[in-house]
PDB file of C-alpha atoms in Angstrom:
ATOM      1  CA  MET A   1      15.898   8.686  49.887  1.00 58.00           C
ATOM      2  CA  LYS A   2      14.028   6.079  51.910  1.00 68.00           C
ATOM      3  CA  LYS A   3      12.935   6.995  55.395  1.00 75.00           C
ATOM      4  CA  ILE A   4      14.922   5.382  58.186  1.00 85.00           C
ATOM      5  CA  GLU A   5      12.990   6.711  61.180  1.00 89.00           C
ATOM      6  CA  PHE A   6       9.930   8.731  62.149  1.00 90.00           C
ATOM      7  CA  GLU A   7       8.241  10.018  65.301  1.00 92.00           C
ATOM      8  CA  PHE A   8       4.928   8.703  66.513  1.00 94.00           C
ATOM      9  CA  ASN A   9       2.858  10.714  68.985  1.00 94.00           C
ATOM     10  CA  LEU A  10       0.923   8.699  71.540  1.00 95.00           C
ATOM     11  CA  SER A  11      -2.574   9.848  72.433  1.00 95.00           C
ATOM     12  CA  VAL A  12      -2.202   8.108  75.812  1.00 96.00           C
ATOM     13  CA  PRO A  13       1.295   8.492  77.311  1.00 94.00           C
ATOM     14  CA  ILE A  14       3.098   5.434  78.610  1.00 94.00           C
ATOM     15  CA  LYS A  15       5.191   5.320  81.762  1.00 92.00           C
ATOM     16  CA  HIS A  16       8.881   4.661  81.776  1.00 91.00           C
ATOM     17  CA  HIS A  17      11.496   4.659  84.486  1.00 90.00           C
ATOM     18  CA  LYS A  18      14.099   7.378  84.342  1.00 87.00           C
ATOM     19  CA  GLY A  19      16.558   8.641  86.926  1.00 86.00           C
ATOM     20  CA  GLY A  20      14.724   7.183  89.878  1.00 89.00           C
ATOM     21  CA  GLU A  21      11.307   8.371  88.781  1.00 90.00           C
ATOM     22  CA  SER A  22       8.404   7.017  86.847  1.00 91.00           C
ATOM     23  CA  VAL A  23       7.749   9.559  84.053  1.00 91.00           C
ATOM     24  CA  ASP A  24       5.322   9.830  81.151  1.00 92.00           C
ATOM     25  CA  CYS A  25       6.391   9.424  77.545  1.00 92.00           C
ATOM     26  CA  SER A  26       4.164  10.637  74.735  1.00 93.00           C
ATOM     27  CA  LYS A  27       6.454  10.119  71.772  1.00 93.00           C
ATOM     28  CA  LEU A  28       8.019   7.025  70.263  1.00 94.00           C
ATOM     29  CA  ILE A  29      10.815   6.996  67.702  1.00 94.00           C
ATOM     30  CA  LEU A  30      10.318   4.216  65.177  1.00 94.00           C
ATOM     31  CA  ARG A  31      13.234   2.924  63.106  1.00 93.00           C
ATOM     32  CA  ALA A  32      13.258   0.933  59.885  1.00 92.00           C
ATOM     33  CA  PRO A  33      13.584  -2.836  60.267  1.00 92.00           C
ATOM     34  CA  SER A  34      16.765  -4.629  59.269  1.00 91.00           C
ATOM     35  CA  ALA A  35      17.464  -7.992  57.656  1.00 91.00           C
ATOM     36  CA  ASN A  36      17.323  -9.377  61.185  1.00 92.00           C
ATOM     37  CA  ASP A  37      13.558  -8.786  61.140  1.00 92.00           C
ATOM     38  CA  ARG A  38      12.990 -10.271  57.691  1.00 92.00           C
ATOM     39  CA  ARG A  39      10.769 -13.094  58.922  1.00 94.00           C
ATOM     40  CA  GLN A  40       8.371 -10.626  60.549  1.00 94.00           C
ATOM     41  CA  THR A  41       8.488  -7.967  57.814  1.00 92.00           C
ATOM     42  CA  THR A  42       7.886 -10.556  55.088  1.00 92.00           C
ATOM     43  CA  ARG A  43       4.872 -11.885  56.958  1.00 93.00           C
ATOM     44  CA  LEU A  44       3.481  -8.382  57.491  1.00 92.00           C
ATOM     45  CA  LYS A  45       3.887  -7.535  53.796  1.00 91.00           C
ATOM     46  CA  GLN A  46       2.114 -10.758  52.821  1.00 92.00           C
ATOM     47  CA  LEU A  47      -0.742  -9.980  55.197  1.00 92.00           C
ATOM     48  CA  PHE A  48      -1.006  -6.477  53.789  1.00 91.00           C
ATOM     49  CA  MET A  49      -1.195  -7.802  50.219  1.00 89.00           C
ATOM     50  CA  ARG A  50      -3.882 -10.255  51.255  1.00 91.00           C
ATOM     51  CA  ALA A  51      -5.739  -7.423  52.933  1.00 90.00           C
ATOM     52  CA  ILE A  52      -5.788  -5.493  49.651  1.00 87.00           C
ATOM     53  CA  GLN A  53      -6.990  -8.584  47.805  1.00 87.00           C
ATOM     54  CA  SER A  54      -9.760  -9.343  50.263  1.00 85.00           C
ATOM     55  CA  THR A  55     -10.924  -5.718  50.371  1.00 81.00           C
ATOM     56  CA  GLN A  56     -11.097  -5.628  46.568  1.00 79.00           C
ATOM     57  CA  LYS A  57     -13.116  -8.848  46.572  1.00 78.00           C
ATOM     58  CA  ASN A  58     -15.474  -7.680  49.330  1.00 72.00           C
ATOM     59  CA  PHE A  59     -16.170  -4.336  47.707  1.00 68.00           C
ATOM     60  CA  ALA A  60     -16.077  -5.527  44.063  1.00 66.00           C
ATOM     61  CA  ASP A  61     -19.747  -4.727  43.447  1.00 60.00           C
ATOM     62  CA  GLN A  62     -19.463  -1.176  44.759  1.00 60.00           C
ATOM     63  CA  GLN A  63     -18.595   1.902  42.710  1.00 54.00           C
ATOM     64  CA  PRO A  64     -14.930   2.726  43.239  1.00 54.00           C
ATOM     65  CA  ILE A  65     -14.405   5.848  45.330  1.00 53.00           C
ATOM     66  CA  LYS A  66     -12.856   8.519  43.133  1.00 51.00           C
ATOM     67  CA  GLN A  67      -9.487   9.326  44.598  1.00 50.00           C
ATOM     68  CA  LYS A  68      -8.306  12.885  44.531  1.00 49.00           C
ATOM     69  CA  LYS A  69      -5.474  13.348  42.056  1.00 47.00           C
ATOM     70  CA  GLU A  70      -3.150  14.699  44.705  1.00 49.00           C
ATOM     71  CA  GLN A  71      -3.611  11.619  46.952  1.00 51.00           C
ATOM     72  CA  THR A  72      -0.624   9.594  45.765  1.00 55.00           C
ATOM     73  CA  LYS A  73       0.714   8.369  49.076  1.00 67.00           C
ATOM     74  CA  LEU A  74      -0.631   5.710  51.383  1.00 75.00           C
ATOM     75  CA  ASP A  75      -0.569   6.977  54.944  1.00 83.00           C
ATOM     76  CA  GLY A  76      -0.944   5.195  58.255  1.00 86.00           C
ATOM     77  CA  VAL A  77      -4.632   5.942  58.590  1.00 90.00           C
ATOM     78  CA  SER A  78      -5.402   4.471  55.131  1.00 88.00           C
ATOM     79  CA  VAL A  79      -3.362   1.362  55.856  1.00 89.00           C
ATOM     80  CA  THR A  80      -5.075   0.890  59.231  1.00 90.00           C
ATOM     81  CA  GLY A  81      -8.479   1.298  57.601  1.00 90.00           C
ATOM     82  CA  LEU A  82      -7.606  -1.197  54.903  1.00 89.00           C
ATOM     83  CA  LEU A  83      -6.445  -3.798  57.408  1.00 90.00           C
ATOM     84  CA  LEU A  84      -9.553  -3.366  59.549  1.00 90.00           C
ATOM     85  CA  MET A  85     -11.872  -3.778  56.547  1.00 89.00           C
ATOM     86  CA  SER A  86     -10.159  -6.924  55.337  1.00 89.00           C
ATOM     87  CA  ASP A  87     -10.514 -10.562  56.348  1.00 89.00           C
ATOM     88  CA  ILE A  88      -6.940 -11.047  57.503  1.00 91.00           C
ATOM     89  CA  ASP A  89      -5.983 -12.000  61.052  1.00 92.00           C
ATOM     90  CA  LEU A  90      -5.225  -8.610  62.555  1.00 92.00           C
ATOM     91  CA  MET A  91      -3.898 -10.162  65.775  1.00 93.00           C
ATOM     92  CA  GLU A  92      -1.141 -11.804  63.776  1.00 94.00           C
ATOM     93  CA  CYS A  93      -0.195  -8.375  62.413  1.00 94.00           C
ATOM     94  CA  TYR A  94       0.055  -7.056  65.968  1.00 95.00           C
ATOM     95  CA  ASP A  95       2.164 -10.040  67.033  1.00 95.00           C
ATOM     96  CA  GLN A  96       4.612  -9.530  64.159  1.00 95.00           C
ATOM     97  CA  LEU A  97       4.777  -5.796  64.843  1.00 95.00           C
ATOM     98  CA  LYS A  98       5.517  -6.446  68.519  1.00 96.00           C
ATOM     99  CA  ILE A  99       8.478  -8.688  67.662  1.00 95.00           C
ATOM    100  CA  ILE A 100       9.869  -6.043  65.285  1.00 95.00           C
ATOM    101  CA  LEU A 101       9.458  -3.168  67.720  1.00 95.00           C
ATOM    102  CA  LEU A 102      11.003  -5.036  70.640  1.00 94.00           C
ATOM    103  CA  ASN A 103      13.998  -5.849  68.441  1.00 93.00           C
ATOM    104  CA  ASN A 104      15.440  -2.324  68.685  1.00 90.00           C
ATOM    105  CA  CYS A 105      13.060  -0.724  66.190  1.00 93.00           C
ATOM    106  CA  ALA A 106      11.207   1.481  68.681  1.00 94.00           C
ATOM    107  CA  PHE A 107      12.677   3.896  71.196  1.00 94.00           C
ATOM    108  CA  ILE A 108      11.269   6.106  73.908  1.00 90.00           C
ATOM    109  CA  GLU A 109      12.194   9.780  74.097  1.00 73.00           C
ATOM    110  CA  ASN A 110      15.581   9.360  75.652  1.00 61.00           C
ATOM    111  CA  GLU A 111      16.768   6.849  73.062  1.00 75.00           C
ATOM    112  CA  LYS A 112      16.119   3.747  75.180  1.00 86.00           C
ATOM    113  CA  PRO A 113      14.708   0.761  73.264  1.00 91.00           C
ATOM    114  CA  ILE A 114      11.209  -0.158  74.375  1.00 92.00           C
ATOM    115  CA  THR A 115      10.598  -3.356  76.278  1.00 91.00           C
ATOM    116  CA  GLU A 116       7.533  -5.524  76.836  1.00 90.00           C
ATOM    117  CA  PHE A 117       6.769  -3.319  79.847  1.00 91.00           C
ATOM    118  CA  HIS A 118       6.283  -0.298  77.542  1.00 93.00           C
ATOM    119  CA  PHE A 119       4.575  -2.155  74.716  1.00 93.00           C
ATOM    120  CA  ASN A 120       1.870  -3.535  77.003  1.00 90.00           C
ATOM    121  CA  GLN A 121       0.953  -0.007  78.103  1.00 92.00           C
ATOM    122  CA  LEU A 122       0.128   1.193  74.577  1.00 94.00           C
ATOM    123  CA  ALA A 123      -3.500   2.240  74.177  1.00 95.00           C
ATOM    124  CA  ASP A 124      -5.606   0.270  71.711  1.00 94.00           C
ATOM    125  CA  ASP A 125      -6.032   3.270  69.370  1.00 94.00           C
ATOM    126  CA  ASP A 126      -2.327   4.013  69.429  1.00 95.00           C
ATOM    127  CA  LEU A 127      -1.432   0.409  68.649  1.00 95.00           C
ATOM    128  CA  GLU A 128      -3.860   0.352  65.732  1.00 94.00           C
ATOM    129  CA  LEU A 129      -2.479   3.509  64.194  1.00 94.00           C
ATOM    130  CA  LEU A 130       1.105   2.498  64.977  1.00 95.00           C
ATOM    131  CA  LEU A 131       0.630  -0.664  62.902  1.00 95.00           C
ATOM    132  CA  GLY A 132      -0.654   1.368  59.964  1.00 93.00           C
ATOM    133  CA  GLU A 133       2.092   3.999  60.215  1.00 93.00           C
ATOM    134  CA  TYR A 134       4.859   1.412  60.463  1.00 94.00           C
ATOM    135  CA  ILE A 135       3.642  -0.430  57.376  1.00 92.00           C
ATOM    136  CA  ALA A 136       3.077   2.794  55.433  1.00 91.00           C
ATOM    137  CA  ASN A 137       6.471   4.256  56.288  1.00 90.00           C
ATOM    138  CA  PHE A 138       8.736   1.236  56.037  1.00 90.00           C
ATOM    139  CA  LEU A 139       7.100  -1.795  54.488  1.00 88.00           C
ATOM    140  CA  ILE A 140       5.263  -0.556  51.400  1.00 83.00           C
ATOM    141  CA  PRO A 141       7.781  -0.238  48.575  1.00 68.00           C
ATOM    142  CA  SER A 142       7.355   2.731  46.283  1.00 59.00           C
ATOM    143  CA  TRP A 143       6.335   0.564  43.316  1.00 55.00           C
ATOM    144  CA  MET A 144       3.384  -0.611  45.405  1.00 66.00           C
ATOM    145  CA  GLU A 145       2.135   2.952  45.717  1.00 63.00           C
ATOM    146  CA  LYS A 146       2.335   3.372  41.932  1.00 62.00           C
ATOM    147  CA  MET A 147       0.307   0.168  41.516  1.00 65.00           C
ATOM    148  CA  MET A 148      -2.378   1.459  43.897  1.00 64.00           C
ATOM    149  CA  ASN A 149      -2.694   4.678  41.949  1.00 66.00           C
ATOM    150  CA  GLN A 150      -3.065   3.063  38.509  1.00 61.00           C
TER     151      GLN A 150
ATOM    152  CA  MET B   1     -12.750 -13.688  91.514  1.00 58.00           C
ATOM    153  CA  ALA B   2     -10.230 -11.137  92.695  1.00 62.00           C
ATOM    154  CA  ASP B   3     -11.198 -11.378  96.362  1.00 74.00           C
ATOM    155  CA  ARG B   4     -10.692 -15.151  96.365  1.00 78.00           C
ATOM    156  CA  GLN B   5      -7.291 -15.106  94.704  1.00 79.00           C
ATOM    157  CA  THR B   6      -4.004 -14.365  96.398  1.00 84.00           C
ATOM    158  CA  LEU B   7      -1.171 -12.548  94.698  1.00 86.00           C
ATOM    159  CA  TYR B   8       1.127 -15.280  93.494  1.00 85.00           C
ATOM    160  CA  ASN B   9       2.387 -14.485  89.994  1.00 86.00           C
ATOM    161  CA  PRO B  10       3.615 -10.896  89.958  1.00 93.00           C
ATOM    162  CA  ILE B  11       5.494  -9.104  87.212  1.00 93.00           C
ATOM    163  CA  LEU B  12       8.605  -7.396  88.493  1.00 96.00           C
ATOM    164  CA  VAL B  13       9.922  -4.526  86.386  1.00 95.00           C
ATOM    165  CA  ILE B  14      13.102  -2.727  87.366  1.00 95.00           C
ATOM    166  CA  ASN B  15      14.240   0.242  85.269  1.00 94.00           C
ATOM    167  CA  ASN B  16      11.924  -0.677  82.385  1.00 91.00           C
ATOM    168  CA  VAL B  17      13.157  -4.288  82.263  1.00 92.00           C
ATOM    169  CA  ASN B  18      11.047  -7.321  83.141  1.00 92.00           C
ATOM    170  CA  THR B  19      13.144  -9.076  85.757  1.00 95.00           C
ATOM    171  CA  LYS B  20      12.953 -12.817  86.355  1.00 95.00           C
ATOM    172  CA  PHE B  21      13.168 -13.855  89.982  1.00 96.00           C
ATOM    173  CA  LYS B  22      12.809 -17.000  92.078  1.00 95.00           C
ATOM    174  CA  PRO B  23       9.085 -17.657  92.617  1.00 94.00           C
ATOM    175  CA  ASN B  24       7.604 -17.170  96.081  1.00 94.00           C
ATOM    176  CA  THR B  25      10.481 -14.933  97.207  1.00 96.00           C
ATOM    177  CA  LEU B  26       9.150 -11.485  96.256  1.00 96.00           C
ATOM    178  CA  SER B  27       7.854  -9.277  99.049  1.00 96.00           C
ATOM    179  CA  TYR B  28       7.381  -5.572  99.653  1.00 97.00           C
ATOM    180  CA  THR B  29       6.327  -3.164 102.381  1.00 96.00           C
ATOM    181  CA  GLU B  30       4.055  -0.205 101.712  1.00 96.00           C
ATOM    182  CA  GLY B  31       6.320   2.278 103.449  1.00 96.00           C
ATOM    183  CA  PHE B  32       3.808   3.550 105.981  1.00 95.00           C
ATOM    184  CA  GLY B  33       6.438   3.194 108.690  1.00 95.00           C
ATOM    185  CA  GLU B  34       6.077   2.088 112.262  1.00 95.00           C
ATOM    186  CA  TYR B  35       3.362   3.499 114.448  1.00 96.00           C
ATOM    187  CA  LYS B  36       3.905   3.822 118.158  1.00 96.00           C
ATOM    188  CA  ILE B  37       1.409   3.699 120.975  1.00 96.00           C
ATOM    189  CA  ARG B  38       2.581   4.769 124.392  1.00 96.00           C
ATOM    190  CA  THR B  39       0.610   5.045 127.550  1.00 95.00           C
ATOM    191  CA  ARG B  40       0.514   7.994 129.819  1.00 95.00           C
ATOM    192  CA  SER B  41      -0.687   7.898 133.323  1.00 93.00           C
ATOM    193  CA  GLY B  42      -3.055  10.393 134.908  1.00 88.00           C
ATOM    194  CA  GLY B  43      -2.389   8.938 138.279  1.00 89.00           C
ATOM    195  CA  GLY B  44      -4.738   6.904 140.386  1.00 89.00           C
ATOM    196  CA  GLY B  45      -5.031   4.138 137.816  1.00 85.00           C
ATOM    197  CA  ALA B  46      -6.139   6.421 134.999  1.00 90.00           C
ATOM    198  CA  ALA B  47      -4.162   5.864 131.829  1.00 93.00           C
ATOM    199  CA  ASP B  48      -4.660   6.533 128.169  1.00 94.00           C
ATOM    200  CA  THR B  49      -2.572   6.247 125.054  1.00 95.00           C
ATOM    201  CA  VAL B  50      -0.709   8.635 122.826  1.00 96.00           C
ATOM    202  CA  PHE B  51      -0.121   7.867 119.202  1.00 96.00           C
ATOM    203  CA  SER B  52       2.807   8.802 116.980  1.00 96.00           C
ATOM    204  CA  LYS B  53       4.329   7.822 113.659  1.00 95.00           C
ATOM    205  CA  ASP B  54       7.997   7.047 113.381  1.00 95.00           C
ATOM    206  CA  VAL B  55       8.846   9.030 110.238  1.00 94.00           C
ATOM    207  CA  GLU B  56      12.323   7.550 110.261  1.00 95.00           C
ATOM    208  CA  THR B  57      10.878   4.209 109.112  1.00 95.00           C
ATOM    209  CA  GLN B  58       8.700   5.597 106.317  1.00 96.00           C
ATOM    210  CA  TYR B  59      10.336   3.905 103.386  1.00 97.00           C
ATOM    211  CA  SER B  60       9.461   0.816 101.375  1.00 97.00           C
ATOM    212  CA  ILE B  61      11.410  -2.411 101.254  1.00 97.00           C
ATOM    213  CA  VAL B  62      11.331  -4.731  98.227  1.00 97.00           C
ATOM    214  CA  LYS B  63      12.984  -8.113  98.590  1.00 97.00           C
ATOM    215  CA  PHE B  64      13.376 -10.975  96.145  1.00 97.00           C
ATOM    216  CA  ASN B  65      15.838 -13.699  95.207  1.00 96.00           C
ATOM    217  CA  ILE B  66      17.400 -14.237  91.819  1.00 95.00           C
ATOM    218  CA  PHE B  67      19.309 -17.185  90.407  1.00 95.00           C
ATOM    219  CA  PRO B  68      22.990 -16.461  89.698  1.00 94.00           C
ATOM    220  CA  THR B  69      22.744 -16.387  85.888  1.00 94.00           C
ATOM    221  CA  LYS B  70      25.044 -14.141  83.865  1.00 93.00           C
ATOM    222  CA  ASP B  71      22.347 -11.623  82.842  1.00 93.00           C
ATOM    223  CA  LEU B  72      20.873 -11.267  86.329  1.00 93.00           C
ATOM    224  CA  VAL B  73      24.239 -10.965  88.032  1.00 93.00           C
ATOM    225  CA  GLU B  74      25.139  -8.162  85.597  1.00 93.00           C
ATOM    226  CA  LEU B  75      21.753  -6.518  86.240  1.00 93.00           C
ATOM    227  CA  ALA B  76      22.420  -6.598  89.978  1.00 94.00           C
ATOM    228  CA  ARG B  77      25.703  -4.776  89.376  1.00 94.00           C
ATOM    229  CA  LEU B  78      23.826  -2.159  87.330  1.00 93.00           C
ATOM    230  CA  TRP B  79      21.195  -1.635  90.056  1.00 96.00           C
ATOM    231  CA  LYS B  80      23.959  -1.125  92.583  1.00 95.00           C
ATOM    232  CA  SER B  81      25.796   1.346  90.353  1.00 94.00           C
ATOM    233  CA  LEU B  82      22.635   3.438  89.846  1.00 94.00           C
ATOM    234  CA  ASP B  83      22.573   4.353  93.556  1.00 94.00           C
ATOM    235  CA  ASN B  84      19.016   5.500  94.305  1.00 94.00           C
ATOM    236  CA  GLU B  85      17.954   6.072  90.696  1.00 95.00           C
ATOM    237  CA  ASN B  86      16.249   2.726  90.249  1.00 96.00           C
ATOM    238  CA  VAL B  87      12.505   2.385  89.851  1.00 96.00           C
ATOM    239  CA  VAL B  88      10.786  -0.870  90.776  1.00 96.00           C
ATOM    240  CA  THR B  89       7.247  -1.780  89.735  1.00 95.00           C
ATOM    241  CA  ILE B  90       5.316  -4.815  90.935  1.00 95.00           C
ATOM    242  CA  THR B  91       2.108  -5.760  89.130  1.00 92.00           C
ATOM    243  CA  ASP B  92      -0.100  -8.787  89.480  1.00 90.00           C
ATOM    244  CA  ARG B  93      -3.053  -9.693  87.272  1.00 84.00           C
ATOM    245  CA  ASP B  94      -5.628 -12.463  87.405  1.00 81.00           C
ATOM    246  CA  ASP B  95      -6.140 -14.975  84.599  1.00 78.00           C
ATOM    247  CA  PHE B  96      -8.450 -12.523  82.800  1.00 78.00           C
ATOM    248  CA  GLY B  97      -5.883  -9.746  82.744  1.00 76.00           C
ATOM    249  CA  ASN B  98      -7.587  -7.678  85.446  1.00 79.00           C
ATOM    250  CA  GLU B  99      -5.109  -5.854  87.620  1.00 79.00           C
ATOM    251  CA  LEU B 100      -4.983  -7.146  91.171  1.00 83.00           C
ATOM    252  CA  VAL B 101      -2.236  -4.929  92.516  1.00 89.00           C
ATOM    253  CA  SER B 102       0.190  -2.378  91.168  1.00 92.00           C
ATOM    254  CA  ARG B 103       2.897  -0.676  93.198  1.00 95.00           C
ATOM    255  CA  THR B 104       5.702   1.625  92.085  1.00 95.00           C
ATOM    256  CA  PHE B 105       8.779   2.205  94.203  1.00 97.00           C
ATOM    257  CA  LYS B 106      10.639   5.347  93.158  1.00 96.00           C
ATOM    258  CA  PHE B 107      14.216   6.301  94.002  1.00 96.00           C
ATOM    259  CA  ALA B 108      15.013   2.727  94.945  1.00 97.00           C
ATOM    260  CA  ALA B 109      18.502   1.816  96.106  1.00 97.00           C
ATOM    261  CA  MET B 110      19.848  -1.704  96.357  1.00 97.00           C
ATOM    262  CA  ILE B 111      21.097  -1.483  99.885  1.00 97.00           C
ATOM    263  CA  ASN B 112      22.704  -4.871 100.369  1.00 94.00           C
ATOM    264  CA  ASP B 113      25.912  -6.169  98.834  1.00 93.00           C
ATOM    265  CA  PRO B 114      24.711  -9.740  98.383  1.00 91.00           C
ATOM    266  CA  PRO B 115      27.038 -12.694  98.190  1.00 90.00           C
ATOM    267  CA  VAL B 116      26.681 -14.205  94.726  1.00 90.00           C
ATOM    268  CA  ASN B 117      26.332 -17.828  95.738  1.00 87.00           C
ATOM    269  CA  ILE B 118      27.667 -19.917  92.887  1.00 88.00           C
ATOM    270  CA  GLY B 119      26.413 -23.480  92.743  1.00 89.00           C
ATOM    271  CA  ALA B 120      23.772 -25.856  91.460  1.00 89.00           C
ATOM    272  CA  ASP B 121      21.121 -24.931  93.988  1.00 91.00           C
ATOM    273  CA  THR B 122      21.928 -21.392  95.071  1.00 92.00           C
ATOM    274  CA  ASP B 123      20.334 -17.987  94.770  1.00 93.00           C
ATOM    275  CA  VAL B 124      21.097 -14.356  95.519  1.00 94.00           C
ATOM    276  CA  GLU B 125      19.007 -12.148  97.798  1.00 95.00           C
ATOM    277  CA  ILE B 126      18.320  -8.595  96.572  1.00 97.00           C
ATOM    278  CA  ILE B 127      16.974  -5.883  98.890  1.00 97.00           C
ATOM    279  CA  PHE B 128      15.803  -2.465  97.702  1.00 97.00           C
ATOM    280  CA  HIS B 129      14.850   0.449  99.927  1.00 97.00           C
ATOM    281  CA  SER B 130      12.852   3.203  98.257  1.00 97.00           C
ATOM    282  CA  ASP B 131      10.303   6.001  98.640  1.00 96.00           C
ATOM    283  CA  PRO B 132       6.990   4.748 100.054  1.00 96.00           C
ATOM    284  CA  ALA B 133       5.044   2.729  97.495  1.00 95.00           C
ATOM    285  CA  ILE B 134       2.550   4.486  95.213  1.00 93.00           C
TER     286      ILE B 134
END
């Protein structure tokens, strides 16, 4: 069954307002996008495919790294690495991700949807990994993983 | 440069929500309270001063005006209903994204019951009192 949400731990907590106090939050709950986000998810998938293409082109003359047999799943770290090594516009990926997350796809610990106030506090490392994890968990269809492992 | 630029374009966040307000109406106090200086006489023309802090006035005040749009009027009702569980943050940055000022006002209560002036050229004054700014 496809995942519909997962938890993401922040290395640098963000502040949110709760019950009269400003408190730290170190965990985000990410939810799968809906048809409402199709413009952004389609664009992100296209960028990811182009990233694969450009990485293959850039490293065509190198010996392929032998993957371990048990590595059949693309995780967030691999996706982030792939995007960083490619020629695609990474800022556009961040912009699309921001629109998705602010559209009720990311929640802070007490089930409140994040706002621009929270998003702007995310550390650079966290944002990078968050992009990879979101794509790996929700946007890469299972057939894509089989293709990668052929 | 930061020392040649006044604060003029702040971001106002109340309870995690960026709140739009009428420009040039936002103000706050730090919450240090009033200080008092009184003189005491030693007789024969000798006098010096004694200093004290009025703890009763050690709270912050945040004031701003909003336009009477549907979303802001509903937000004002929410702030009022939350008693003193609001949190207000004011941040201002320069054109390069460097932070010029950042203040957080915890346990803020909207103390006034403002008239919602309905019209083409009207606004609504909001006043929060809170813990001293941090």
